[in-house]
Coordinates of C-alpha atoms in Angstrom, one line a residue:
Chain A
M6 CA 89.0 90.3 117.8
S7 CA 88.4 86.9 116.4
S8 CA 90.9 84.1 117.2
K9 CA 91.4 83.8 113.5
A10 CA 93.3 87.1 113.5
L11 CA 96.9 87.9 114.2
S12 CA 97.7 90.3 117.1
N13 CA 96.6 93.8 116.4
E14 CA 99.4 95.3 118.6
T15 CA 102.4 97.1 117.3
D16 CA 105.7 96.2 118.9
R17 CA 107.4 99.2 120.5
D18 CA 110.9 98.3 119.2
V19 CA 109.5 97.9 115.7
L20 CA 107.7 101.3 115.7
D21 CA 110.7 103.0 117.2
S22 CA 112.8 101.7 114.3
V23 CA 110.3 102.9 111.7
V24 CA 110.1 106.3 113.3
G25 CA 113.9 106.4 113.3
D26 CA 113.9 105.7 109.5
F27 CA 111.4 108.4 108.8
A28 CA 113.4 110.9 110.8
G29 CA 115.9 110.9 107.9
C30 CA 113.3 112.3 105.5
P31 CA 113.9 115.8 104.4
V32 CA 110.3 116.7 105.6
P33 CA 108.2 115.6 108.5
V34 CA 106.4 112.3 107.9
R35 CA 102.9 112.0 109.4
S36 CA 102.6 109.7 112.4
D37 CA 99.8 107.5 110.9
L38 CA 102.2 106.4 108.2
A39 CA 104.8 105.3 110.8
D40 CA 102.0 103.6 112.8
A41 CA 100.8 101.6 109.7
H42 CA 104.3 100.5 108.8
G43 CA 105.1 99.6 112.4
F44 CA 101.9 97.6 112.7
V45 CA 102.5 95.6 109.5
L46 CA 106.1 94.8 110.4
S47 CA 105.0 93.7 113.8
R48 CA 102.7 91.2 112.2
L49 CA 105.2 90.1 109.6
R50 CA 107.5 88.7 112.3
R51 CA 104.7 86.5 113.7
A52 CA 103.2 83.3 112.4
G53 CA 100.4 84.0 110.0
T54 CA 97.7 81.7 108.6
W55 CA 99.9 79.3 106.6
W56 CA 103.5 80.5 107.2
T57 CA 105.6 80.8 110.4
G58 CA 107.1 84.1 111.4
A59 CA 110.5 82.9 110.1
E60 CA 109.0 82.0 106.8
R61 CA 107.0 85.3 106.5
L62 CA 110.2 87.3 107.1
A63 CA 112.1 85.1 104.6
I64 CA 109.4 85.9 102.0
A65 CA 109.8 89.6 102.9
A66 CA 113.6 89.3 102.4
E67 CA 113.1 87.5 99.1
S68 CA 110.8 90.3 97.9
R69 CA 113.7 92.6 98.3
A70 CA 116.3 90.2 96.8
A71 CA 114.2 90.0 93.6
N72 CA 115.0 93.6 92.8
I73 CA 118.7 92.7 92.3
C74 CA 118.3 89.1 91.1
P75 CA 120.1 88.6 87.8
Y76 CA 118.0 85.7 86.8
C77 CA 114.8 87.7 87.3
A78 CA 116.2 90.5 85.1
E79 CA 117.1 88.1 82.3
R80 CA 113.9 86.1 82.6
K81 CA 111.8 89.3 82.3
K82 CA 113.2 89.7 78.8
A83 CA 112.4 86.1 77.7
L84 CA 109.4 85.3 75.5
S85 CA 108.1 82.9 78.1
P86 CA 109.3 83.0 81.7
Y87 CA 108.3 79.4 82.2
T88 CA 110.8 78.0 79.7
F89 CA 113.7 80.2 80.7
K90 CA 116.1 78.2 82.9
G91 CA 118.2 79.6 85.7
E92 CA 118.5 80.0 89.4
H93 CA 117.4 82.9 91.6
T94 CA 120.0 84.8 93.7
L95 CA 118.5 84.4 97.2
A96 CA 118.5 86.8 100.1
P97 CA 121.1 86.0 102.8
G98 CA 119.8 83.5 105.3
T99 CA 116.7 82.4 103.4
A100 CA 118.1 79.2 101.8
G101 CA 116.4 76.2 103.3
V102 CA 113.7 78.3 105.0
L103 CA 111.3 78.4 102.0
P104 CA 110.5 75.9 99.3
Y105 CA 112.1 77.0 96.1
P106 CA 108.8 77.1 94.1
I107 CA 107.4 79.8 96.4
I108 CA 110.6 81.7 96.1
D109 CA 110.2 81.6 92.4
L110 CA 106.7 83.1 92.5
V111 CA 107.7 85.7 95.1
H112 CA 110.5 86.9 92.8
M113 CA 108.1 86.9 89.9
A114 CA 105.4 88.8 91.8
V115 CA 108.0 91.6 92.3
T116 CA 109.6 91.6 88.9
D117 CA 107.2 90.1 86.3
V118 CA 103.8 89.9 87.9
T119 CA 101.7 90.2 84.8
R120 CA 103.0 86.8 83.6
I121 CA 102.1 84.8 86.7
T122 CA 99.6 82.2 85.6
K123 CA 97.0 80.0 87.4
K124 CA 99.0 77.0 86.4
A125 CA 102.1 78.3 88.1
I126 CA 100.1 78.7 91.3
D127 CA 98.4 75.3 91.0
D128 CA 101.8 73.7 90.4
L129 CA 102.8 74.7 94.0
A130 CA 100.9 71.6 95.0
D131 CA 103.8 69.5 93.8
A132 CA 105.8 71.1 96.6
G133 CA 103.1 70.5 99.1
L134 CA 101.8 74.1 99.1
S135 CA 98.3 75.3 98.6
D136 CA 96.7 78.3 96.9
A137 CA 96.4 79.8 100.4
H138 CA 100.1 79.5 100.9
Y139 CA 100.5 81.5 97.7
V140 CA 97.9 84.1 98.7
E141 CA 99.6 84.7 102.0
A142 CA 103.0 84.9 100.4
L143 CA 101.7 87.4 97.9
G144 CA 100.2 89.4 100.7
V145 CA 103.6 89.7 102.3
V146 CA 105.2 90.6 99.0
V147 CA 102.8 93.4 98.4
V148 CA 103.0 95.0 101.8
M149 CA 106.8 94.9 101.6
R150 CA 106.7 96.5 98.1
S151 CA 104.4 99.1 99.3
M152 CA 106.4 100.1 102.3
D153 CA 109.8 99.8 100.5
Q154 CA 108.7 102.0 97.6
T155 CA 107.2 104.6 100.0
C156 CA 110.6 104.7 101.8
R157 CA 112.4 105.0 98.5
G158 CA 110.1 107.9 97.5
L159 CA 110.7 109.6 100.9
G160 CA 114.4 109.2 100.6
V161 CA 114.8 107.2 103.8
P162 CA 116.3 103.7 104.5
L163 CA 114.2 100.6 103.9
H164 CA 112.9 99.4 107.2
T165 CA 115.0 96.8 109.0
L166 CA 113.2 93.5 109.1
P167 CA 112.5 92.6 112.8
S168 CA 113.5 89.5 114.6
V169 CA 111.2 86.5 114.6
V170 CA 108.5 85.9 117.2
D171 CA 107.8 82.2 117.6
G172 CA 104.4 80.8 116.9
T173 CA 102.3 78.4 114.9
P174 CA 100.2 79.2 111.8
T175 CA 96.5 79.0 112.4
R176 CA 95.8 77.1 109.1
I177 CA 92.2 78.2 109.0
R178 CA 90.8 78.3 105.5
P179 CA 87.6 80.4 105.0
E180 CA 84.5 78.6 103.9
N181 CA 82.3 79.4 101.0
M182 CA 85.0 80.8 98.8
V183 CA 84.2 81.2 95.1
E184 CA 86.3 79.4 92.5
A185 CA 87.1 80.2 88.9
E186 CA 86.7 84.0 88.9
A187 CA 90.4 84.5 89.4
Y188 CA 93.6 82.4 89.8
V189 CA 92.7 81.8 93.5
P190 CA 89.4 81.4 95.3
M191 CA 87.8 84.6 96.7
V192 CA 84.9 85.6 98.9
P193 CA 81.6 85.9 97.0
A194 CA 81.1 89.2 95.2
D195 CA 78.2 90.2 97.5
A196 CA 80.2 89.8 100.7
F197 CA 82.6 91.9 102.6
M198 CA 85.1 91.5 105.5
T199 CA 84.2 92.7 108.9
E200 CA 86.7 94.2 111.4
D201 CA 87.0 90.8 113.2
Q202 CA 87.9 89.3 109.8
D203 CA 84.7 87.3 109.3
F204 CA 82.8 87.6 106.0
T205 CA 79.3 88.9 106.0
P206 CA 76.8 89.1 103.1
G207 CA 76.0 92.6 102.1
R208 CA 77.4 95.2 99.9
G209 CA 80.0 94.0 97.5
V210 CA 83.5 95.4 97.1
P211 CA 85.8 95.8 94.1
N212 CA 87.5 92.6 93.0
V213 CA 90.9 93.9 94.1
A214 CA 89.6 94.0 97.7
R215 CA 88.4 90.4 97.3
A216 CA 91.7 89.1 95.7
L217 CA 93.4 88.1 99.0
T218 CA 90.3 87.0 100.9
L219 CA 91.4 83.4 101.0
V220 CA 93.8 84.7 103.8
P221 CA 91.8 87.3 105.7
N222 CA 94.9 88.4 107.7
A223 CA 96.5 89.5 104.4
V224 CA 93.4 91.6 103.6
Y225 CA 93.6 93.3 107.0
E226 CA 97.2 94.3 106.4
W227 CA 96.1 95.6 103.0
F228 CA 93.5 97.8 104.6
V229 CA 95.8 99.2 107.2
L230 CA 98.4 100.3 104.7
S231 CA 95.8 101.5 102.2
N232 CA 94.2 103.7 104.9
A233 CA 97.5 105.4 105.6
Q234 CA 99.0 105.5 102.1
Y235 CA 96.0 106.1 99.9
I236 CA 92.6 107.1 101.1
P237 CA 90.9 106.0 104.4
S238 CA 88.4 103.3 103.4
A239 CA 85.4 105.4 104.6
Q240 CA 86.3 108.1 102.1
F241 CA 87.1 105.8 99.1
G242 CA 83.8 106.2 97.4
H243 CA 83.7 109.9 97.9
V244 CA 85.7 110.9 94.8
T245 CA 86.2 114.5 95.8
E246 CA 88.0 113.7 99.1
G247 CA 91.7 113.6 99.1
R248 CA 94.5 114.4 101.6
S249 CA 96.9 117.2 101.3
L250 CA 97.0 116.2 97.7
S251 CA 93.7 116.6 95.9
R252 CA 91.9 113.4 94.9
P253 CA 92.6 114.0 91.2
Q254 CA 96.3 114.4 92.0
I255 CA 96.2 111.1 94.0
E256 CA 94.4 109.3 91.2
L257 CA 96.9 110.7 88.6
L258 CA 99.7 109.1 90.7
A259 CA 97.7 105.9 91.0
G260 CA 97.0 105.7 87.3
R261 CA 100.6 106.4 86.4
V262 CA 102.0 103.7 88.7
S263 CA 99.5 101.2 87.2
A264 CA 100.5 102.1 83.7
L265 CA 104.2 101.9 84.5
N266 CA 103.5 98.4 85.8
D267 CA 101.5 97.5 82.7
C268 CA 98.6 96.8 84.9
F269 CA 95.2 96.8 83.1
Y270 CA 93.1 96.5 86.2
Chain B
M16 CA 88.4 105.8 86.0
L17 CA 88.8 107.4 89.4
L18 CA 91.0 110.2 88.0
R19 CA 88.3 111.1 85.5
A20 CA 85.5 110.8 88.1
S21 CA 87.3 112.8 90.8
S22 CA 88.3 115.6 88.4
Q23 CA 84.8 115.8 87.0
S24 CA 83.3 116.0 90.4
L25 CA 85.5 118.9 91.2
G26 CA 84.7 120.6 87.9
E27 CA 88.2 120.1 86.6
E28 CA 88.1 117.9 83.5
V29 CA 91.5 116.4 83.1
E30 CA 93.1 115.0 80.0
L31 CA 94.2 111.4 80.8
D32 CA 97.0 110.9 78.2
G33 CA 99.7 111.7 80.7
V34 CA 98.8 108.6 82.7
V35 CA 100.0 106.3 79.9
Q36 CA 102.3 108.6 77.9
G37 CA 104.1 110.2 80.8
V38 CA 105.4 113.7 81.7
D39 CA 105.3 115.2 78.2
A40 CA 101.6 114.4 77.8
V41 CA 100.5 115.5 81.3
D42 CA 97.6 117.9 81.6
T43 CA 99.3 120.9 83.3
R44 CA 96.1 122.4 84.4
M45 CA 96.4 120.1 87.5
P46 CA 98.8 121.7 90.0
A47 CA 102.2 119.9 90.2
S48 CA 101.0 117.4 87.6
K49 CA 104.4 117.1 85.8
E50 CA 106.4 116.9 89.0
L51 CA 104.0 114.2 90.4
V52 CA 104.3 112.0 87.3
A53 CA 108.1 112.4 87.1
F54 CA 108.2 111.5 90.8
A55 CA 106.1 108.4 90.2
D56 CA 108.3 107.4 87.2
A57 CA 111.5 107.8 89.3
V58 CA 110.2 105.8 92.3
V59 CA 109.0 103.0 90.1
A60 CA 111.9 102.7 87.6
G61 CA 114.4 105.5 88.0
S62 CA 118.0 105.6 89.2
E63 CA 118.9 107.1 92.5
E64 CA 120.1 110.2 90.7
E65 CA 116.8 110.5 88.8
L66 CA 114.9 110.0 92.0
T67 CA 116.8 112.6 93.9
A68 CA 116.1 115.1 91.1
A69 CA 112.4 114.2 91.0
R70 CA 112.1 114.5 94.8
T71 CA 113.7 118.0 94.7
A72 CA 111.5 119.1 91.8
L73 CA 108.3 117.9 93.6
L74 CA 109.3 119.6 96.8
S75 CA 109.8 122.9 94.9
V76 CA 106.1 122.9 93.9
A77 CA 104.4 120.9 96.6
S78 CA 104.1 121.2 100.4
P79 CA 105.9 118.8 102.7
E80 CA 102.6 117.2 103.4
E81 CA 101.8 116.8 99.7
F82 CA 105.2 115.2 99.1
V83 CA 104.6 112.6 101.9
D84 CA 101.2 111.9 100.4
A85 CA 102.7 111.4 97.0
A86 CA 105.3 108.9 98.3
G87 CA 102.6 107.0 100.1
V88 CA 100.3 106.8 97.1
V89 CA 103.1 105.6 94.8
G90 CA 104.0 102.9 97.3
N91 CA 100.3 102.0 97.7
F92 CA 99.8 101.3 94.0
E93 CA 103.0 99.3 93.6
R94 CA 101.1 97.0 95.9
M95 CA 97.7 97.2 94.2
V96 CA 99.0 96.3 90.7
R97 CA 100.7 93.2 92.1
I98 CA 97.5 92.1 94.0
A99 CA 95.5 92.5 90.8
D100 CA 97.9 90.7 88.4
G101 CA 99.2 88.2 90.9
T102 CA 95.7 86.9 91.5
G103 CA 94.3 87.3 88.0
I104 CA 91.2 89.1 89.1
P105 CA 88.8 90.3 86.3
L106 CA 87.9 93.9 85.8
D107 CA 84.8 94.8 87.9
D108 CA 81.6 94.8 85.8
Y109 CA 80.9 98.4 86.5
A110 CA 84.4 99.4 85.4
R111 CA 84.2 97.3 82.3
D112 CA 81.2 99.2 81.0
A113 CA 82.2 102.6 82.3
T114 CA 85.8 102.6 80.8
E115 CA 85.2 101.0 77.4
E116 CA 85.8 104.2 75.4
M117 CA 88.6 105.4 77.7
R118 CA 90.5 102.0 77.4
E119 CA 90.3 102.3 73.6
D120 CA 91.5 105.9 73.5
L121 CA 94.4 105.3 75.9
G122 CA 95.5 102.0 74.4
L123 CA 95.0 100.1 77.6
N124 CA 93.6 97.1 75.9
S125 CA 97.1 96.4 74.6
F126 CA 98.5 96.0 78.2
A127 CA 99.8 92.4 78.8
S128 CA 97.5 91.9 81.7
A129 CA 94.4 92.9 79.7
V130 CA 94.2 89.2 78.6
H131 CA 93.2 88.0 82.1
T132 CA 91.7 91.2 83.4
L133 CA 89.2 91.5 80.6
G134 CA 88.6 87.8 80.8
S135 CA 89.1 87.4 77.1

């Protein structure tokens, strides 16, 4: 494992907590799903590339607070979210942990993501934050959303956020990123990420797999969850391979969730 | 695109309208299709009561393993859409060409995120 990467170990206390949550499901939950959730939560409590463990957990908490934030609900109805004034209702304990501009984008990523703009991301610079801070924060938001909505579907409690493990962000920015294709720089289209989170020229990957590559650790967490919740990456291109559900049933769900979120991609 | 490709590969051409229009337009030739779509709707935007009903309905036609798969997939794509729209990535070239007619038929070009995803 490269020194660029976070720990690949799952904390026993975190995994036990996840397994306990899944025990409340009306049917047995396969162990690889618990392993994936336990692994991702174990990483969330630690310093990442640009945020500390405390900040990453605060981002996770804010991703949940957005669901019940009255300002988010009202702003979503507004013609332009950027001219609608108000204050977010924050998660307990996060005030002062995160700069407000990133809290705003975290809430928006949960409740109104289609109206996030490149300018909104670029404006984070006024708060001393980079595009990489945003990408890592978005990475935390999306793994939380993924785990929380899975728990909601299963009818089990949302996982308890673990306690913080002290550490310092690595602050390593990948080289040779491509600008201008998206709101944030990405790895070139003909490269892919290896298991030690380096980028190697070779076969290309879909843009959605390049989207978070400014922060390779976020991509890795993306892969781990996707392998357990969707299709193992080795089977992705084999469109006849599913799980207990057939692949068409899986893709029906995928398409429907995308449509409900007004996601064109 | 993957729904069409996977169903064609299995010799099971599926009407795609239910993806956009919901339960009433679902192609019922696919096993548990209505219950799966209703479950997705309930997880994404339903009340606790609606979700409980959808969960019960899905478990009445699907195995426990299929139910767990469904919850995982719905959660997975709640993530994927936020990655795509939160980073403003364009549609992949191969998908842009392969889905032109389908996008028109299903009205996908009117989605808010089509502006940046199509790069127009």
